[in-house]
CSV table of C-alpha atoms and ligand atoms in Angstrom, one decimal:
chain,number,residue,atom,x,y,z
F,1,UNK,CA,151.5,-31.3,240.6
F,2,UNK,CA,151.7,-34.2,239.0
F,3,UNK,CA,150.6,-35.6,242.3
F,4,UNK,CA,148.4,-32.7,242.5
F,5,UNK,CA,146.4,-33.6,238.9
F,6,UNK,CA,147.1,-36.9,240.2
F,7,UNK,CA,144.7,-35.8,243.6
F,8,UNK,CA,142.5,-34.4,242.0
F,9,UNK,CA,141.1,-37.2,239.7
F,10,UNK,CA,141.3,-39.3,242.3
F,11,UNK,CA,139.1,-36.3,244.7
F,12,UNK,CA,136.7,-35.9,241.5
F,13,UNK,CA,136.3,-40.2,241.3
F,14,UNK,CA,135.4,-40.3,244.9
F,15,UNK,CA,132.7,-37.6,245.0
F,16,UNK,CA,131.3,-39.7,241.8
F,17,UNK,CA,131.5,-43.1,243.3
F,18,UNK,CA,129.2,-41.2,246.7
F,19,UNK,CA,126.6,-40.0,245.1
F,20,UNK,CA,124.3,-42.7,243.1
F,21,UNK,CA,122.9,-40.3,240.5
F,22,UNK,CA,124.4,-36.5,239.0
F,23,UNK,CA,127.2,-34.2,240.5
F,24,UNK,CA,126.9,-30.4,237.9
F,25,UNK,CA,130.2,-29.3,237.0
F,26,UNK,CA,128.9,-26.5,239.4
F,27,UNK,CA,129.5,-28.8,242.2
F,28,UNK,CA,131.9,-30.4,241.4
F,29,UNK,CA,133.8,-26.9,240.9
F,30,UNK,CA,132.9,-25.8,244.3
F,31,UNK,CA,133.9,-29.7,246.2
F,32,UNK,CA,137.1,-29.1,244.9
F,33,UNK,CA,137.6,-26.0,244.7
F,34,UNK,CA,138.9,-25.9,241.1
F,35,UNK,CA,137.6,-24.3,237.9
F,36,UNK,CA,134.9,-26.5,235.0
F,37,UNK,CA,138.0,-25.8,232.4
F,38,UNK,CA,139.3,-28.4,235.7
F,39,UNK,CA,136.8,-30.3,235.8
F,40,UNK,CA,135.8,-30.9,232.3
F,41,UNK,CA,139.5,-32.1,231.2
F,42,UNK,CA,139.8,-34.5,234.7
F,43,UNK,CA,136.6,-35.8,233.8
F,44,UNK,CA,138.0,-37.0,229.5
F,45,UNK,CA,141.0,-38.3,231.1
F,46,UNK,CA,138.7,-40.3,233.9
F,47,UNK,CA,136.6,-41.9,230.2
F,48,UNK,CA,139.8,-41.4,228.2
F,49,UNK,CA,141.4,-44.9,231.6
F,50,UNK,CA,137.7,-46.4,230.9
F,51,UNK,CA,135.7,-45.3,233.1
F,52,UNK,CA,132.1,-45.0,231.7
F,53,UNK,CA,131.0,-41.1,233.3
F,54,UNK,CA,128.0,-40.0,231.9
F,55,UNK,CA,127.5,-36.9,230.9
F,56,UNK,CA,123.8,-34.7,230.5
F,57,UNK,CA,123.6,-30.9,229.9
F,58,UNK,CA,122.0,-30.2,232.9
F,59,UNK,CA,122.5,-32.7,235.3
F,60,UNK,CA,126.6,-33.4,235.2
F,61,UNK,CA,128.2,-36.4,235.8
F,62,UNK,CA,127.7,-40.4,236.1
F,63,UNK,CA,129.6,-42.8,237.3
F,64,UNK,CA,127.7,-44.8,236.0
F,65,UNK,CA,128.7,-49.3,237.2
F,66,UNK,CA,132.6,-50.3,235.8
F,67,UNK,CA,131.6,-53.3,237.7
F,68,UNK,CA,133.7,-56.2,235.4
F,69,UNK,CA,136.0,-53.8,233.3
F,70,UNK,CA,139.4,-54.0,233.8
F,71,UNK,CA,140.2,-51.0,235.1
F,72,UNK,CA,144.2,-50.7,236.3
F,73,UNK,CA,145.7,-47.0,236.8
F,74,UNK,CA,147.4,-45.6,240.0
F,75,UNK,CA,143.8,-45.3,241.5
F,76,UNK,CA,142.1,-48.2,241.5
F,77,UNK,CA,146.0,-50.3,242.6
F,78,UNK,CA,145.6,-48.2,246.0
F,79,UNK,CA,141.5,-48.3,245.9
F,80,UNK,CA,141.4,-52.7,246.1
F,81,UNK,CA,145.3,-52.4,247.7
F,82,UNK,CA,145.2,-53.8,251.6
F,83,UNK,CA,148.3,-54.3,252.7
F,84,UNK,CA,150.5,-53.3,255.2
F,85,UNK,CA,153.3,-52.3,253.7
F,86,UNK,CA,153.3,-54.0,251.0
F,87,UNK,CA,153.0,-51.2,247.7
F,88,UNK,CA,153.5,-48.5,250.7
F,89,UNK,CA,154.3,-46.4,248.4
F,90,UNK,CA,152.5,-48.4,244.6
F,91,UNK,CA,153.8,-46.5,241.6
F,92,UNK,CA,151.4,-46.6,238.7
F,93,UNK,CA,153.5,-45.9,235.1
F,94,UNK,CA,151.5,-47.0,231.9
F,95,UNK,CA,154.5,-47.6,230.4
F,96,UNK,CA,158.3,-48.6,230.9
F,97,UNK,CA,161.9,-49.9,230.3
F,98,UNK,CA,161.9,-53.0,232.9
F,99,UNK,CA,160.3,-52.3,236.6
F,100,UNK,CA,163.0,-54.6,237.7
F,101,UNK,CA,165.8,-51.6,236.7
F,102,UNK,CA,163.4,-48.8,237.9
F,103,UNK,CA,163.0,-50.2,241.2
F,104,UNK,CA,167.3,-50.8,241.4
F,105,UNK,CA,167.5,-47.1,239.8
F,106,UNK,CA,164.6,-45.7,243.0
F,107,UNK,CA,165.9,-48.0,245.2
F,108,UNK,CA,169.8,-46.1,244.9
F,109,UNK,CA,167.5,-42.9,245.2
F,110,UNK,CA,166.2,-44.1,248.7
F,111,UNK,CA,163.0,-45.8,248.1
F,112,UNK,CA,161.5,-47.4,250.8
F,113,UNK,CA,161.9,-51.1,251.1
F,114,UNK,CA,158.6,-52.9,250.4
F,115,UNK,CA,157.7,-50.3,247.3
F,116,UNK,CA,156.3,-51.5,244.4
F,117,UNK,CA,156.7,-50.5,240.5
F,118,UNK,CA,153.5,-51.4,238.4
F,119,UNK,CA,152.5,-51.6,234.9
F,120,UNK,CA,151.2,-52.0,231.9
F,121,UNK,CA,153.8,-52.0,229.2
F,122,UNK,CA,157.7,-52.6,229.3
F,123,UNK,CA,159.3,-52.1,227.1
F,124,UNK,CA,163.0,-54.1,228.7
F,125,UNK,CA,160.9,-56.6,229.9
F,126,UNK,CA,164.0,-59.5,232.0
F,127,UNK,CA,163.6,-62.7,232.4
F,128,UNK,CA,165.7,-65.8,234.1
F,129,UNK,CA,169.4,-66.3,232.5
F,130,UNK,CA,169.3,-62.8,231.0
F,131,UNK,CA,166.0,-63.7,228.0
F,132,UNK,CA,163.6,-61.0,227.7
F,133,UNK,CA,160.1,-61.2,228.9
F,134,UNK,CA,157.6,-60.9,226.6
F,135,UNK,CA,156.0,-57.6,227.7
F,136,UNK,CA,152.4,-56.7,225.5
F,137,UNK,CA,150.5,-53.4,226.9
F,138,UNK,CA,147.5,-53.6,228.3
F,139,UNK,CA,146.7,-56.7,228.5
F,140,UNK,CA,149.3,-57.8,231.4
F,141,UNK,CA,150.9,-57.4,235.5
F,142,UNK,CA,154.2,-56.4,235.2
F,143,UNK,CA,155.4,-55.1,239.3
F,144,UNK,CA,158.2,-55.9,241.1
F,145,UNK,CA,158.5,-55.1,245.1
F,146,UNK,CA,161.9,-53.5,246.8
F,147,UNK,CA,163.4,-55.4,249.5
F,148,UNK,CA,165.7,-55.7,251.9
F,149,UNK,CA,166.3,-58.2,254.5
F,150,UNK,CA,168.1,-58.8,257.3
F,151,UNK,CA,168.7,-62.6,255.5
F,152,UNK,CA,171.5,-64.1,254.0
F,153,UNK,CA,173.1,-63.6,250.5
F,154,UNK,CA,173.6,-67.4,250.1
F,155,UNK,CA,169.2,-68.0,251.3
F,156,UNK,CA,167.7,-64.8,248.9
F,157,UNK,CA,166.9,-67.7,245.8
F,158,UNK,CA,164.0,-69.2,248.3
F,159,UNK,CA,162.7,-65.7,247.9
F,160,UNK,CA,161.9,-66.3,244.3
F,161,UNK,CA,160.2,-70.2,245.4
F,162,UNK,CA,158.0,-67.3,248.4
F,163,UNK,CA,156.8,-64.5,246.1
F,164,UNK,CA,155.6,-68.0,243.4
F,165,UNK,CA,153.3,-69.8,246.9
F,166,UNK,CA,152.1,-66.3,247.5
F,167,UNK,CA,151.0,-66.4,243.3
F,168,UNK,CA,150.2,-69.3,243.1
F,169,UNK,CA,148.1,-69.3,246.4
F,170,UNK,CA,146.5,-66.0,245.4
F,171,UNK,CA,145.4,-67.8,241.3
F,172,UNK,CA,144.0,-70.0,243.9
F,173,UNK,CA,141.8,-67.7,245.9
F,174,UNK,CA,140.0,-65.4,243.5
F,175,UNK,CA,139.7,-67.7,241.6
F,176,UNK,CA,139.7,-72.0,241.5
F,177,UNK,CA,136.7,-71.7,243.8
F,178,UNK,CA,134.6,-70.7,240.9
F,179,UNK,CA,135.7,-73.0,238.2
F,180,UNK,CA,136.5,-77.1,239.0
F,181,UNK,CA,138.3,-77.7,236.1
F,182,UNK,CA,140.9,-75.3,236.7
F,183,UNK,CA,145.0,-76.5,237.8
F,184,UNK,CA,146.4,-74.1,239.6
F,185,UNK,CA,150.6,-75.2,240.1
F,186,UNK,CA,154.1,-74.3,240.4
F,187,UNK,CA,155.9,-75.1,238.3
F,188,UNK,CA,159.6,-75.8,239.9
F,189,UNK,CA,161.4,-73.2,241.3
F,190,UNK,CA,159.2,-70.3,240.2
F,191,UNK,CA,156.4,-70.6,237.5
F,192,UNK,CA,152.8,-70.5,237.7
F,193,UNK,CA,151.2,-73.0,235.3
F,194,UNK,CA,147.4,-74.0,234.7
F,195,UNK,CA,145.7,-76.2,233.3
F,196,UNK,CA,142.1,-76.2,231.9
F,197,UNK,CA,139.5,-78.7,231.0
F,198,UNK,CA,142.4,-81.6,232.1
F,199,UNK,CA,144.0,-79.9,229.4
F,200,UNK,CA,148.9,-79.0,228.9
F,201,UNK,CA,149.6,-76.3,232.0
F,202,UNK,CA,150.4,-73.5,230.5
F,203,UNK,CA,152.6,-70.7,232.1
F,204,UNK,CA,150.7,-67.6,233.0
F,205,UNK,CA,153.6,-66.5,234.4
F,206,UNK,CA,157.3,-65.6,235.9
F,207,UNK,CA,159.7,-64.4,238.3
F,208,UNK,CA,162.6,-62.4,238.5
F,209,UNK,CA,164.7,-62.2,241.7
F,210,UNK,CA,167.7,-60.1,241.3
F,211,UNK,CA,169.8,-58.9,244.8
F,212,UNK,CA,172.3,-57.2,244.4
F,213,UNK,CA,175.3,-57.5,246.9
F,214,UNK,CA,177.4,-54.4,250.1
F,215,UNK,CA,180.8,-56.4,250.9
F,216,UNK,CA,179.2,-59.4,251.2
F,217,UNK,CA,175.6,-58.2,252.8
F,218,UNK,CA,172.2,-57.2,250.9
F,219,UNK,CA,172.0,-54.5,249.5
F,220,UNK,CA,168.6,-55.0,248.1
F,221,UNK,CA,166.9,-57.0,246.6
F,222,UNK,CA,163.9,-56.7,243.5
F,223,UNK,CA,161.5,-59.8,243.0
F,224,UNK,CA,159.4,-59.3,239.6
F,225,UNK,CA,156.9,-60.8,238.4
F,226,UNK,CA,154.7,-61.4,235.1
F,227,UNK,CA,151.5,-62.0,234.9
F,228,UNK,CA,149.5,-62.7,231.3
F,229,UNK,CA,146.1,-62.2,232.6
F,230,UNK,CA,144.6,-60.9,229.5
F,231,UNK,CA,146.5,-61.8,227.0
F,232,UNK,CA,145.1,-64.0,223.8
F,233,UNK,CA,147.9,-64.6,221.3
F,234,UNK,CA,151.4,-65.7,222.1
F,235,UNK,CA,154.8,-65.5,219.8
F,236,UNK,CA,155.4,-67.9,218.3
F,237,UNK,CA,159.0,-69.0,219.6
F,238,UNK,CA,156.4,-69.6,223.5
F,239,UNK,CA,153.2,-70.9,221.6
F,240,UNK,CA,153.4,-73.7,222.5
F,241,UNK,CA,154.0,-73.8,226.8
F,242,UNK,CA,152.1,-69.7,227.2
F,243,UNK,CA,149.1,-68.8,227.8
F,244,UNK,CA,147.0,-66.4,230.1
F,245,UNK,CA,144.4,-66.5,232.9
F,246,UNK,CA,142.0,-64.5,230.6
F,247,UNK,CA,142.6,-68.2,228.1
F,248,UNK,CA,141.9,-70.7,231.4
F,249,UNK,CA,138.8,-69.0,232.2
F,250,UNK,CA,137.5,-67.9,229.3
F,251,UNK,CA,136.8,-64.7,230.5
F,252,UNK,CA,138.8,-61.9,231.4
F,253,UNK,CA,140.2,-60.9,234.4
F,254,UNK,CA,140.4,-57.3,236.7
F,255,UNK,CA,144.2,-56.8,236.8
F,256,UNK,CA,143.9,-54.8,240.3
F,257,UNK,CA,142.3,-57.2,242.1
F,258,UNK,CA,144.6,-59.8,241.3
F,259,UNK,CA,147.8,-57.3,241.6
F,260,UNK,CA,146.1,-56.8,245.4
F,261,UNK,CA,145.8,-60.0,246.2
F,262,UNK,CA,149.0,-60.7,245.1
F,263,UNK,CA,150.8,-58.6,247.0
F,264,UNK,CA,148.0,-59.9,250.4
F,265,UNK,CA,149.4,-63.2,249.9
F,266,UNK,CA,153.3,-62.0,249.7
F,267,UNK,CA,152.8,-60.0,253.2
F,268,UNK,CA,152.1,-63.2,255.1
F,269,UNK,CA,154.3,-66.2,253.1
F,270,UNK,CA,157.3,-63.7,253.6
F,271,UNK,CA,156.4,-63.1,257.5
F,272,UNK,CA,156.5,-66.3,258.3
F,273,UNK,CA,159.8,-66.8,255.1
F,274,UNK,CA,161.6,-64.3,257.9
F,275,UNK,CA,160.3,-65.8,260.9
F,276,UNK,CA,162.4,-69.0,259.4
F,277,UNK,CA,164.7,-67.9,256.8
F,278,UNK,CA,164.2,-70.6,255.7
F,279,UNK,CA,160.7,-72.2,253.7
F,280,UNK,CA,160.6,-75.2,256.0
F,281,UNK,CA,156.9,-73.4,258.0
F,282,UNK,CA,155.4,-73.3,254.7
F,283,UNK,CA,157.1,-76.3,253.0
F,284,UNK,CA,153.7,-78.4,252.9
F,285,UNK,CA,152.0,-75.4,251.0
F,286,UNK,CA,154.9,-75.2,248.5
F,287,UNK,CA,154.1,-78.6,248.0
F,288,UNK,CA,150.0,-78.8,247.9
F,289,UNK,CA,150.7,-76.2,244.4
F,290,UNK,CA,153.7,-78.5,243.1
F,291,UNK,CA,153.2,-79.9,239.4
F,292,UNK,CA,156.8,-81.7,239.7
F,293,UNK,CA,155.7,-83.8,242.3
F,294,UNK,CA,155.4,-87.7,241.5
F,295,UNK,CA,156.2,-87.1,238.1
F,296,UNK,CA,159.7,-87.6,235.7
F,297,UNK,CA,161.5,-85.0,235.1
F,298,UNK,CA,164.6,-83.7,233.6
F,299,UNK,CA,166.6,-83.0,234.8
F,300,UNK,CA,169.0,-80.2,232.6
F,301,UNK,CA,173.0,-79.4,234.1
F,302,UNK,CA,174.8,-79.5,231.5
F,303,UNK,CA,177.3,-80.4,233.9
F,304,UNK,CA,175.1,-84.1,233.7
F,305,UNK,CA,171.7,-84.2,232.8
F,306,UNK,CA,169.5,-87.0,234.4
F,307,UNK,CA,165.5,-87.3,235.0
F,308,UNK,CA,164.0,-89.1,238.1
F,309,UNK,CA,161.0,-88.8,239.8
F,310,UNK,CA,160.7,-85.0,241.5
F,311,UNK,CA,159.2,-86.3,245.2
F,312,UNK,CA,159.4,-81.8,246.8
F,313,UNK,CA,161.1,-79.4,248.1
F,314,UNK,CA,163.7,-79.5,251.0
F,315,UNK,CA,164.0,-76.1,254.0
F,316,UNK,CA,165.7,-74.3,251.0
F,317,UNK,CA,164.6,-74.8,248.0
F,318,UNK,CA,165.5,-77.2,246.4
F,319,UNK,CA,163.9,-80.3,244.7
F,320,UNK,CA,164.9,-83.6,245.7
F,321,UNK,CA,164.4,-86.3,242.5
F,322,UNK,CA,164.7,-89.9,243.1
F,323,UNK,CA,167.1,-91.5,240.9
F,324,UNK,CA,165.4,-94.0,238.1
F,325,UNK,CA,166.3,-97.0,239.7
F,326,UNK,CA,164.8,-95.6,243.3
F,327,UNK,CA,168.8,-95.8,245.0
F,328,UNK,CA,169.2,-92.2,245.5
F,329,UNK,CA,167.6,-89.2,245.8
F,330,UNK,CA,169.3,-85.8,244.9
F,331,UNK,CA,169.3,-82.6,245.1
F,332,UNK,CA,168.9,-79.7,242.7
F,333,UNK,CA,169.7,-75.9,243.7
F,334,UNK,CA,167.6,-73.0,242.3
F,335,UNK,CA,171.3,-71.8,240.4
F,336,UNK,CA,171.3,-72.4,236.5
F,337,UNK,CA,169.4,-76.0,236.3
F,338,UNK,CA,166.4,-76.3,234.5
F,339,UNK,CA,163.8,-78.8,234.4
F,340,UNK,CA,161.2,-79.8,232.2
F,341,UNK,CA,158.6,-82.5,232.0
F,342,UNK,CA,159.8,-85.9,231.0
F,343,UNK,CA,156.8,-85.6,228.2
F,344,UNK,CA,156.7,-82.1,228.3
F,345,UNK,CA,156.4,-78.8,229.9
F,346,UNK,CA,155.8,-80.0,232.8
G,401,BTN,C1,161.4,-65.7,233.9
G,401,BTN,O1,161.4,-66.3,232.5
G,401,BTN,O2,160.5,-66.5,234.2
G,401,BTN,C2,160.5,-64.6,234.9
G,401,BTN,C3,160.6,-63.5,234.0
G,401,BTN,C4,160.2,-62.5,234.6
G,401,BTN,C5,159.4,-61.0,234.1
G,401,BTN,C6,158.8,-59.6,235.5
G,401,BTN,S1,158.3,-59.0,234.3
G,401,BTN,C7,158.2,-57.2,236.2
G,401,BTN,C8,160.0,-57.3,236.4
G,401,BTN,N1,160.2,-56.5,235.6
G,401,BTN,C9,161.2,-57.7,234.4
G,401,BTN,O3,161.8,-56.5,234.1
G,401,BTN,N2,161.1,-59.0,234.8
G,401,BTN,C10,159.4,-59.3,235.6
């Protein structure tokens, strides 16, 4: 039932898109084999979602330019996505608890590998280390992908770095060229940060990878991404470190376009990673974005915190930290250890 309604909405949109001038209610009824009331209701729903549809008596309906609008719904996402397998299917929800949690449930119900869920609002967003991911409505992107890779469970943490690289490269591709003042980066292992006009780096994206095992083998993996896109205000506790793409760019950002770019990049880097199950072929690209590189870092290892200079990553994603006296390199795993810049967040 729901699918029928969605198809109709898509069909009305498509008809309006194909026509430069007006389409009468009668023409739409005939083309789609539905009643005038149904057309009227669908147009109302489309308007509510933000489509600028003009309705003129005796002429009909006309879709005005959607340029510059942040339309974010099933139709726009399907129209913008151009992936081979990621997001087939793609499920958009206006609101949910957590896209990661939803995908594990869908996986139990037989969902295909590559299924993506995207939402505009989470009421129980999960962050790393058991934290909450604050997920305000209608401004950001919260999404997850379901994977079932045939890899060893101990290599799975690398996927988090793979996703970080995809998001970083998507941001570089979409926004960097138009604004030389912007600097995107990856704060090891998987926070995406941005600095505008020489200002401090602020976190605009967090990634949460969760895995379930069955008899020591991977049953499924869900990678979730929270992207701060058009958010302009942040709660006190993260105000110093969090930012958003629109604040950095100085204008609102189209979320569907960003979503599509992330998954396009993910397909490419994921394929490269799976070929070797190592980050070696991606290491140089990752290090290009690694903002910690060459900077002093403090490794907040609960057993033994220490400081040093971040040099790069190993082929399995550990951070290489040269100790203060330069005598030795230490390798920091992604586990429970957190890394901070000595002078600030990065
Ligand atoms: C972090 O703490 O940095 C990771 C945050 C990950 C948040 C995303 S939002 C979409 C997905 N669903 C969740 O519940 N969490 C992840």
